[in-house]
Amino acid sequence: FDFPESDQLLRYARPMAKKLLRLKRRAQRAGVPVIYVNDNFGRWKSDFRHTVEHCARNGRGRELVRLLRPEQNDYFVLKPKHSGFFSTTLETLLRYLEAQTMILTGIAGNFCVLFTANDAYMRDFNLFVPSDCTVSNTKQENESALRIMRKFLKADTRLSSRIVLRGAKGKRLKRGHS
């Protein structure tokens, strides 16, 4: 959160983080892998754990980092640009996990989430982008991004609590209405 509009974004990110943590806990119980995809801030020698520790100690978003801190069984990918797929190992990891569906959450909905959703769609993943686990600088920007993802990327944007989670080993997330 070291950028000019961070205060705007934090206003929405703080309440979203608690919903995201609940979704993460449900995913863990269901055996659904959790993957963190984070910026490396242009530091080509960066280390994920070091980046998390730095952000948990310093900066405006430290309470979010502490709340959503990755755990031992979580996967992680560092990204140099907006999309989680661009110049990263995300696609390789998802194929290794035999994923067909992605639940994409995070900050900011109108940049990183949208660009990653677009790339996931281009790779034929089924997409969930829970509207209560994605935020942007303004509600209008977030709603606009969610509309684009629904209309053009066929993303299901239902609330996170309405996503039916089922673990791996042949079981898949349900796209139907719950």
PDB file of C-alpha atoms in Angstrom:
ATOM      1  CA  PHE A   1       0.000   0.000   0.000  1.00  0.00           C
ATOM      2  CA  ASP A   2       2.892   2.295  -0.800  1.00  0.00           C
ATOM      3  CA  PHE A   3       1.272   4.322  -3.580  1.00  0.00           C
ATOM      4  CA  PRO A   4      -0.710   7.578  -3.815  1.00  0.00           C
ATOM      5  CA  GLU A   5      -4.254   6.111  -3.750  1.00  0.00           C
ATOM      6  CA  SER A   6      -3.590   3.600  -0.960  1.00  0.00           C
ATOM      7  CA  ASP A   7      -5.758   5.336   1.640  1.00  0.00           C
ATOM      8  CA  GLN A   8      -8.724   5.151  -0.739  1.00  0.00           C
ATOM      9  CA  LEU A   9      -8.124   1.468  -1.357  1.00  0.00           C
ATOM     10  CA  LEU A  10      -7.525   0.609   2.299  1.00  0.00           C
ATOM     11  CA  ARG A  11     -10.958   2.003   3.149  1.00  0.00           C
ATOM     12  CA  TYR A  12     -12.497  -0.870   1.168  1.00  0.00           C
ATOM     13  CA  ALA A  13      -9.767  -3.463   1.729  1.00  0.00           C
ATOM     14  CA  ARG A  14     -10.074  -3.591   5.515  1.00  0.00           C
ATOM     15  CA  PRO A  15     -13.672  -4.903   5.618  1.00  0.00           C
ATOM     16  CA  MET A  16     -13.006  -7.150   2.602  1.00  0.00           C
ATOM     17  CA  ALA A  17     -10.053  -8.842   4.315  1.00  0.00           C
ATOM     18  CA  LYS A  18     -12.257 -10.456   6.971  1.00  0.00           C
ATOM     19  CA  LYS A  19     -14.527 -11.943   4.293  1.00  0.00           C
ATOM     20  CA  LEU A  20     -11.477 -13.144   2.375  1.00  0.00           C
ATOM     21  CA  LEU A  21     -10.110 -14.837   5.488  1.00  0.00           C
ATOM     22  CA  ARG A  22     -13.445 -16.662   5.988  1.00  0.00           C
ATOM     23  CA  LEU A  23     -13.307 -17.842   2.354  1.00  0.00           C
ATOM     24  CA  LYS A  24      -9.712 -19.006   2.822  1.00  0.00           C
ATOM     25  CA  ARG A  25     -10.656 -21.000   5.934  1.00  0.00           C
ATOM     26  CA  ARG A  26     -13.546 -22.648   4.067  1.00  0.00           C
ATOM     27  CA  ALA A  27     -11.200 -23.507   1.181  1.00  0.00           C
ATOM     28  CA  GLN A  28      -8.691 -25.058   3.570  1.00  0.00           C
ATOM     29  CA  ARG A  29     -11.366 -27.204   5.219  1.00  0.00           C
ATOM     30  CA  ALA A  30     -12.557 -28.353   1.781  1.00  0.00           C
ATOM     31  CA  GLY A  31      -9.037 -29.221   0.618  1.00  0.00           C
ATOM     32  CA  VAL A  32      -8.985 -26.475  -2.028  1.00  0.00           C
ATOM     33  CA  PRO A  33      -5.429 -25.139  -2.547  1.00  0.00           C
ATOM     34  CA  VAL A  34      -4.769 -21.492  -1.660  1.00  0.00           C
ATOM     35  CA  ILE A  35      -2.337 -19.551  -3.841  1.00  0.00           C
ATOM     36  CA  TYR A  36      -1.045 -16.069  -3.048  1.00  0.00           C
ATOM     37  CA  VAL A  37      -0.034 -14.002  -6.072  1.00  0.00           C
ATOM     38  CA  ASN A  38       1.755 -10.829  -5.068  1.00  0.00           C
ATOM     39  CA  ASP A  39       3.730  -8.005  -6.614  1.00  0.00           C
ATOM     40  CA  ASN A  40       7.468  -8.130  -6.128  1.00  0.00           C
ATOM     41  CA  PHE A  41       7.699  -4.338  -6.376  1.00  0.00           C
ATOM     42  CA  GLY A  42      10.246  -4.577  -9.190  1.00  0.00           C
ATOM     43  CA  ARG A  43      12.831  -6.182  -6.922  1.00  0.00           C
ATOM     44  CA  TRP A  44      14.159  -8.996  -9.062  1.00  0.00           C
ATOM     45  CA  LYS A  45      15.967 -10.551  -6.124  1.00  0.00           C
ATOM     46  CA  SER A  46      12.916 -10.470  -3.899  1.00  0.00           C
ATOM     47  CA  ASP A  47      11.860 -13.332  -1.691  1.00  0.00           C
ATOM     48  CA  PHE A  48       8.175 -13.993  -0.984  1.00  0.00           C
ATOM     49  CA  ARG A  49       8.523 -14.642   2.747  1.00  0.00           C
ATOM     50  CA  HIS A  50      10.791 -11.605   3.135  1.00  0.00           C
ATOM     51  CA  THR A  51       8.245  -9.468   1.245  1.00  0.00           C
ATOM     52  CA  VAL A  52       5.430 -10.656   3.547  1.00  0.00           C
ATOM     53  CA  GLU A  53       7.494  -9.964   6.680  1.00  0.00           C
ATOM     54  CA  HIS A  54       8.479  -6.518   5.427  1.00  0.00           C
ATOM     55  CA  CYS A  55       4.842  -5.630   4.675  1.00  0.00           C
ATOM     56  CA  ALA A  56       3.646  -7.031   8.039  1.00  0.00           C
ATOM     57  CA  ARG A  57       6.072  -4.757   9.909  1.00  0.00           C
ATOM     58  CA  ASN A  58       5.981  -1.635   7.755  1.00  0.00           C
ATOM     59  CA  GLY A  59       3.493   0.299   5.777  1.00  0.00           C
ATOM     60  CA  ARG A  60      -0.143   1.243   5.737  1.00  0.00           C
ATOM     61  CA  GLY A  61      -1.554  -2.217   5.051  1.00  0.00           C
ATOM     62  CA  ARG A  62       0.300  -4.112   7.749  1.00  0.00           C
ATOM     63  CA  GLU A  63      -2.897  -5.128   9.603  1.00  0.00           C
ATOM     64  CA  LEU A  64      -4.219  -6.715   6.388  1.00  0.00           C
ATOM     65  CA  VAL A  65      -0.956  -8.585   5.849  1.00  0.00           C
ATOM     66  CA  ARG A  66      -1.025  -9.861   9.416  1.00  0.00           C
ATOM     67  CA  LEU A  67      -4.638 -10.999   9.062  1.00  0.00           C
ATOM     68  CA  LEU A  68      -4.128 -12.696   5.685  1.00  0.00           C
ATOM     69  CA  ARG A  69      -0.552 -13.903   6.233  1.00  0.00           C
ATOM     70  CA  PRO A  70       0.235 -16.997   4.131  1.00  0.00           C
ATOM     71  CA  GLU A  71       0.492 -20.272   6.015  1.00  0.00           C
ATOM     72  CA  GLN A  72       2.864 -23.213   5.586  1.00  0.00           C
ATOM     73  CA  ASN A  73       0.585 -25.150   3.172  1.00  0.00           C
ATOM     74  CA  ASP A  74      -0.257 -22.150   0.981  1.00  0.00           C
ATOM     75  CA  TYR A  75       1.341 -21.698  -2.419  1.00  0.00           C
ATOM     76  CA  PHE A  76       2.782 -18.411  -3.633  1.00  0.00           C
ATOM     77  CA  VAL A  77       3.770 -16.734  -6.867  1.00  0.00           C
ATOM     78  CA  LEU A  78       5.526 -13.386  -7.269  1.00  0.00           C
ATOM     79  CA  LYS A  79       4.464 -11.319 -10.280  1.00  0.00           C
ATOM     80  CA  PRO A  80       6.237  -8.433 -12.009  1.00  0.00           C
ATOM     81  CA  LYS A  81       3.135  -6.840 -13.567  1.00  0.00           C
ATOM     82  CA  HIS A  82      -0.644  -6.695 -13.129  1.00  0.00           C
ATOM     83  CA  SER A  83      -1.583 -10.205 -14.293  1.00  0.00           C
ATOM     84  CA  GLY A  84      -0.766 -13.171 -12.108  1.00  0.00           C
ATOM     85  CA  PHE A  85       0.015 -15.119 -15.272  1.00  0.00           C
ATOM     86  CA  PHE A  86       2.427 -12.692 -16.960  1.00  0.00           C
ATOM     87  CA  SER A  87       6.013 -13.971 -16.635  1.00  0.00           C
ATOM     88  CA  THR A  88       5.171 -16.186 -13.631  1.00  0.00           C
ATOM     89  CA  THR A  89       4.833 -19.873 -12.778  1.00  0.00           C
ATOM     90  CA  LEU A  90       1.099 -19.572 -11.994  1.00  0.00           C
ATOM     91  CA  GLU A  91      -0.101 -21.522 -15.023  1.00  0.00           C
ATOM     92  CA  THR A  92       2.398 -24.317 -14.371  1.00  0.00           C
ATOM     93  CA  LEU A  93       1.297 -24.517 -10.728  1.00  0.00           C
ATOM     94  CA  LEU A  94      -2.404 -24.606 -11.645  1.00  0.00           C
ATOM     95  CA  ARG A  95      -1.782 -27.384 -14.178  1.00  0.00           C
ATOM     96  CA  TYR A  96       0.224 -29.312 -11.574  1.00  0.00           C
ATOM     97  CA  LEU A  97      -2.734 -28.979  -9.182  1.00  0.00           C
ATOM     98  CA  GLU A  98      -5.044 -30.098 -12.017  1.00  0.00           C
ATOM     99  CA  ALA A  99      -7.161 -26.991 -11.456  1.00  0.00           C
ATOM    100  CA  GLN A 100     -10.032 -26.292 -13.820  1.00  0.00           C
ATOM    101  CA  THR A 101     -11.639 -23.573 -11.738  1.00  0.00           C
ATOM    102  CA  MET A 102     -10.175 -20.482 -10.081  1.00  0.00           C
ATOM    103  CA  ILE A 103     -11.588 -18.356  -7.297  1.00  0.00           C
ATOM    104  CA  LEU A 104      -9.891 -15.045  -7.872  1.00  0.00           C
ATOM    105  CA  THR A 105      -9.926 -12.427  -5.117  1.00  0.00           C
ATOM    106  CA  GLY A 106      -7.973  -9.409  -4.086  1.00  0.00           C
ATOM    107  CA  ILE A 107      -6.770  -5.919  -4.655  1.00  0.00           C
ATOM    108  CA  ALA A 108      -7.278  -4.121  -6.977  1.00  0.00           C
ATOM    109  CA  GLY A 109     -10.311  -5.430  -8.824  1.00  0.00           C
ATOM    110  CA  ASN A 110      -9.952  -3.004 -11.704  1.00  0.00           C
ATOM    111  CA  PHE A 111      -6.280  -3.818 -12.346  1.00  0.00           C
ATOM    112  CA  CYS A 112      -4.631  -6.961 -11.002  1.00  0.00           C
ATOM    113  CA  VAL A 113      -7.796  -9.008 -10.511  1.00  0.00           C
ATOM    114  CA  LEU A 114      -9.226  -7.981 -13.894  1.00  0.00           C
ATOM    115  CA  PHE A 115      -5.985  -8.656 -15.787  1.00  0.00           C
ATOM    116  CA  THR A 116      -5.494 -12.023 -14.074  1.00  0.00           C
ATOM    117  CA  ALA A 117      -9.141 -12.945 -14.726  1.00  0.00           C
ATOM    118  CA  ASN A 118      -8.693 -12.103 -18.395  1.00  0.00           C
ATOM    119  CA  ASP A 119      -5.631 -14.327 -18.657  1.00  0.00           C
ATOM    120  CA  ALA A 120      -7.397 -17.142 -16.771  1.00  0.00           C
ATOM    121  CA  TYR A 121     -10.329 -16.907 -19.164  1.00  0.00           C
ATOM    122  CA  MET A 122      -7.954 -17.075 -22.143  1.00  0.00           C
ATOM    123  CA  ARG A 123      -6.596 -20.303 -20.637  1.00  0.00           C
ATOM    124  CA  ASP A 124     -10.103 -21.801 -20.292  1.00  0.00           C
ATOM    125  CA  PHE A 125     -10.370 -21.750 -16.504  1.00  0.00           C
ATOM    126  CA  ASN A 126     -13.838 -21.497 -14.964  1.00  0.00           C
ATOM    127  CA  LEU A 127     -13.838 -18.300 -12.954  1.00  0.00           C
ATOM    128  CA  PHE A 128     -15.308 -17.155  -9.676  1.00  0.00           C
ATOM    129  CA  VAL A 129     -14.601 -13.570  -8.640  1.00  0.00           C
ATOM    130  CA  PRO A 130     -16.604 -13.114  -5.425  1.00  0.00           C
ATOM    131  CA  SER A 131     -17.833  -9.536  -5.355  1.00  0.00           C
ATOM    132  CA  ASP A 132     -17.297  -9.257  -1.599  1.00  0.00           C
ATOM    133  CA  CYS A 133     -13.638 -10.363  -1.812  1.00  0.00           C
ATOM    134  CA  THR A 134     -12.480  -7.931  -4.473  1.00  0.00           C
ATOM    135  CA  VAL A 135     -11.978  -4.191  -4.040  1.00  0.00           C
ATOM    136  CA  SER A 136     -10.789  -1.210  -6.078  1.00  0.00           C
ATOM    137  CA  ASN A 137     -10.149   2.465  -5.306  1.00  0.00           C
ATOM    138  CA  THR A 138     -13.858   3.250  -5.633  1.00  0.00           C
ATOM    139  CA  LYS A 139     -17.065   1.236  -5.534  1.00  0.00           C
ATOM    140  CA  GLN A 140     -17.811   2.414  -9.093  1.00  0.00           C
ATOM    141  CA  GLU A 141     -14.456   1.171 -10.420  1.00  0.00           C
ATOM    142  CA  ASN A 142     -14.942  -2.160  -8.680  1.00  0.00           C
ATOM    143  CA  GLU A 143     -18.486  -2.604 -10.001  1.00  0.00           C
ATOM    144  CA  SER A 144     -17.317  -1.724 -13.501  1.00  0.00           C
ATOM    145  CA  ALA A 145     -14.543  -4.330 -13.325  1.00  0.00           C
ATOM    146  CA  LEU A 146     -16.968  -6.963 -11.988  1.00  0.00           C
ATOM    147  CA  ARG A 147     -19.413  -6.185 -14.819  1.00  0.00           C
ATOM    148  CA  ILE A 148     -16.647  -6.679 -17.394  1.00  0.00           C
ATOM    149  CA  MET A 149     -15.626  -9.974 -15.785  1.00  0.00           C
ATOM    150  CA  ARG A 150     -19.239 -11.209 -15.720  1.00  0.00           C
ATOM    151  CA  LYS A 151     -20.048 -10.150 -19.271  1.00  0.00           C
ATOM    152  CA  PHE A 152     -16.868 -10.915 -21.175  1.00  0.00           C
ATOM    153  CA  LEU A 153     -14.981 -13.423 -19.025  1.00  0.00           C
ATOM    154  CA  LYS A 154     -18.050 -15.406 -17.898  1.00  0.00           C
ATOM    155  CA  ALA A 155     -16.988 -14.970 -14.256  1.00  0.00           C
ATOM    156  CA  ASP A 156     -19.418 -15.914 -11.518  1.00  0.00           C
ATOM    157  CA  THR A 157     -19.368 -12.978  -9.083  1.00  0.00           C
ATOM    158  CA  ARG A 158     -21.679 -14.309  -6.370  1.00  0.00           C
ATOM    159  CA  LEU A 159     -20.834 -13.559  -2.745  1.00  0.00           C
ATOM    160  CA  SER A 160     -18.067 -15.733  -1.309  1.00  0.00           C
ATOM    161  CA  SER A 161     -20.434 -17.345   1.199  1.00  0.00           C
ATOM    162  CA  ARG A 162     -22.528 -18.671  -1.703  1.00  0.00           C
ATOM    163  CA  ILE A 163     -19.673 -20.520  -3.414  1.00  0.00           C
ATOM    164  CA  VAL A 164     -19.926 -24.261  -2.854  1.00  0.00           C
ATOM    165  CA  LEU A 165     -16.425 -25.593  -2.206  1.00  0.00           C
ATOM    166  CA  ARG A 166     -15.354 -29.149  -2.786  1.00  0.00           C
ATOM    167  CA  GLY A 167     -11.839 -30.477  -2.516  1.00  0.00           C
ATOM    168  CA  ALA A 168      -9.630 -31.996  -5.158  1.00  0.00           C
ATOM    169  CA  LYS A 169      -9.532 -35.649  -6.249  1.00  0.00           C
ATOM    170  CA  GLY A 170     -12.124 -35.397  -8.974  1.00  0.00           C
ATOM    171  CA  LYS A 171     -14.515 -33.093  -7.155  1.00  0.00           C
ATOM    172  CA  ARG A 172     -15.005 -29.659  -8.681  1.00  0.00           C
ATOM    173  CA  LEU A 173     -16.406 -26.322  -7.605  1.00  0.00           C
ATOM    174  CA  LYS A 174     -20.040 -25.895  -8.596  1.00  0.00           C
ATOM    175  CA  ARG A 175     -20.930 -23.101 -11.001  1.00  0.00           C
ATOM    176  CA  GLY A 176     -24.676 -23.540 -10.624  1.00  0.00           C
ATOM    177  CA  HIS A 177     -26.817 -21.463  -8.316  1.00  0.00           C
ATOM    178  CA  SER A 178     -26.812 -22.300  -4.648  1.00  0.00           C
TER     179      SER A 178
END
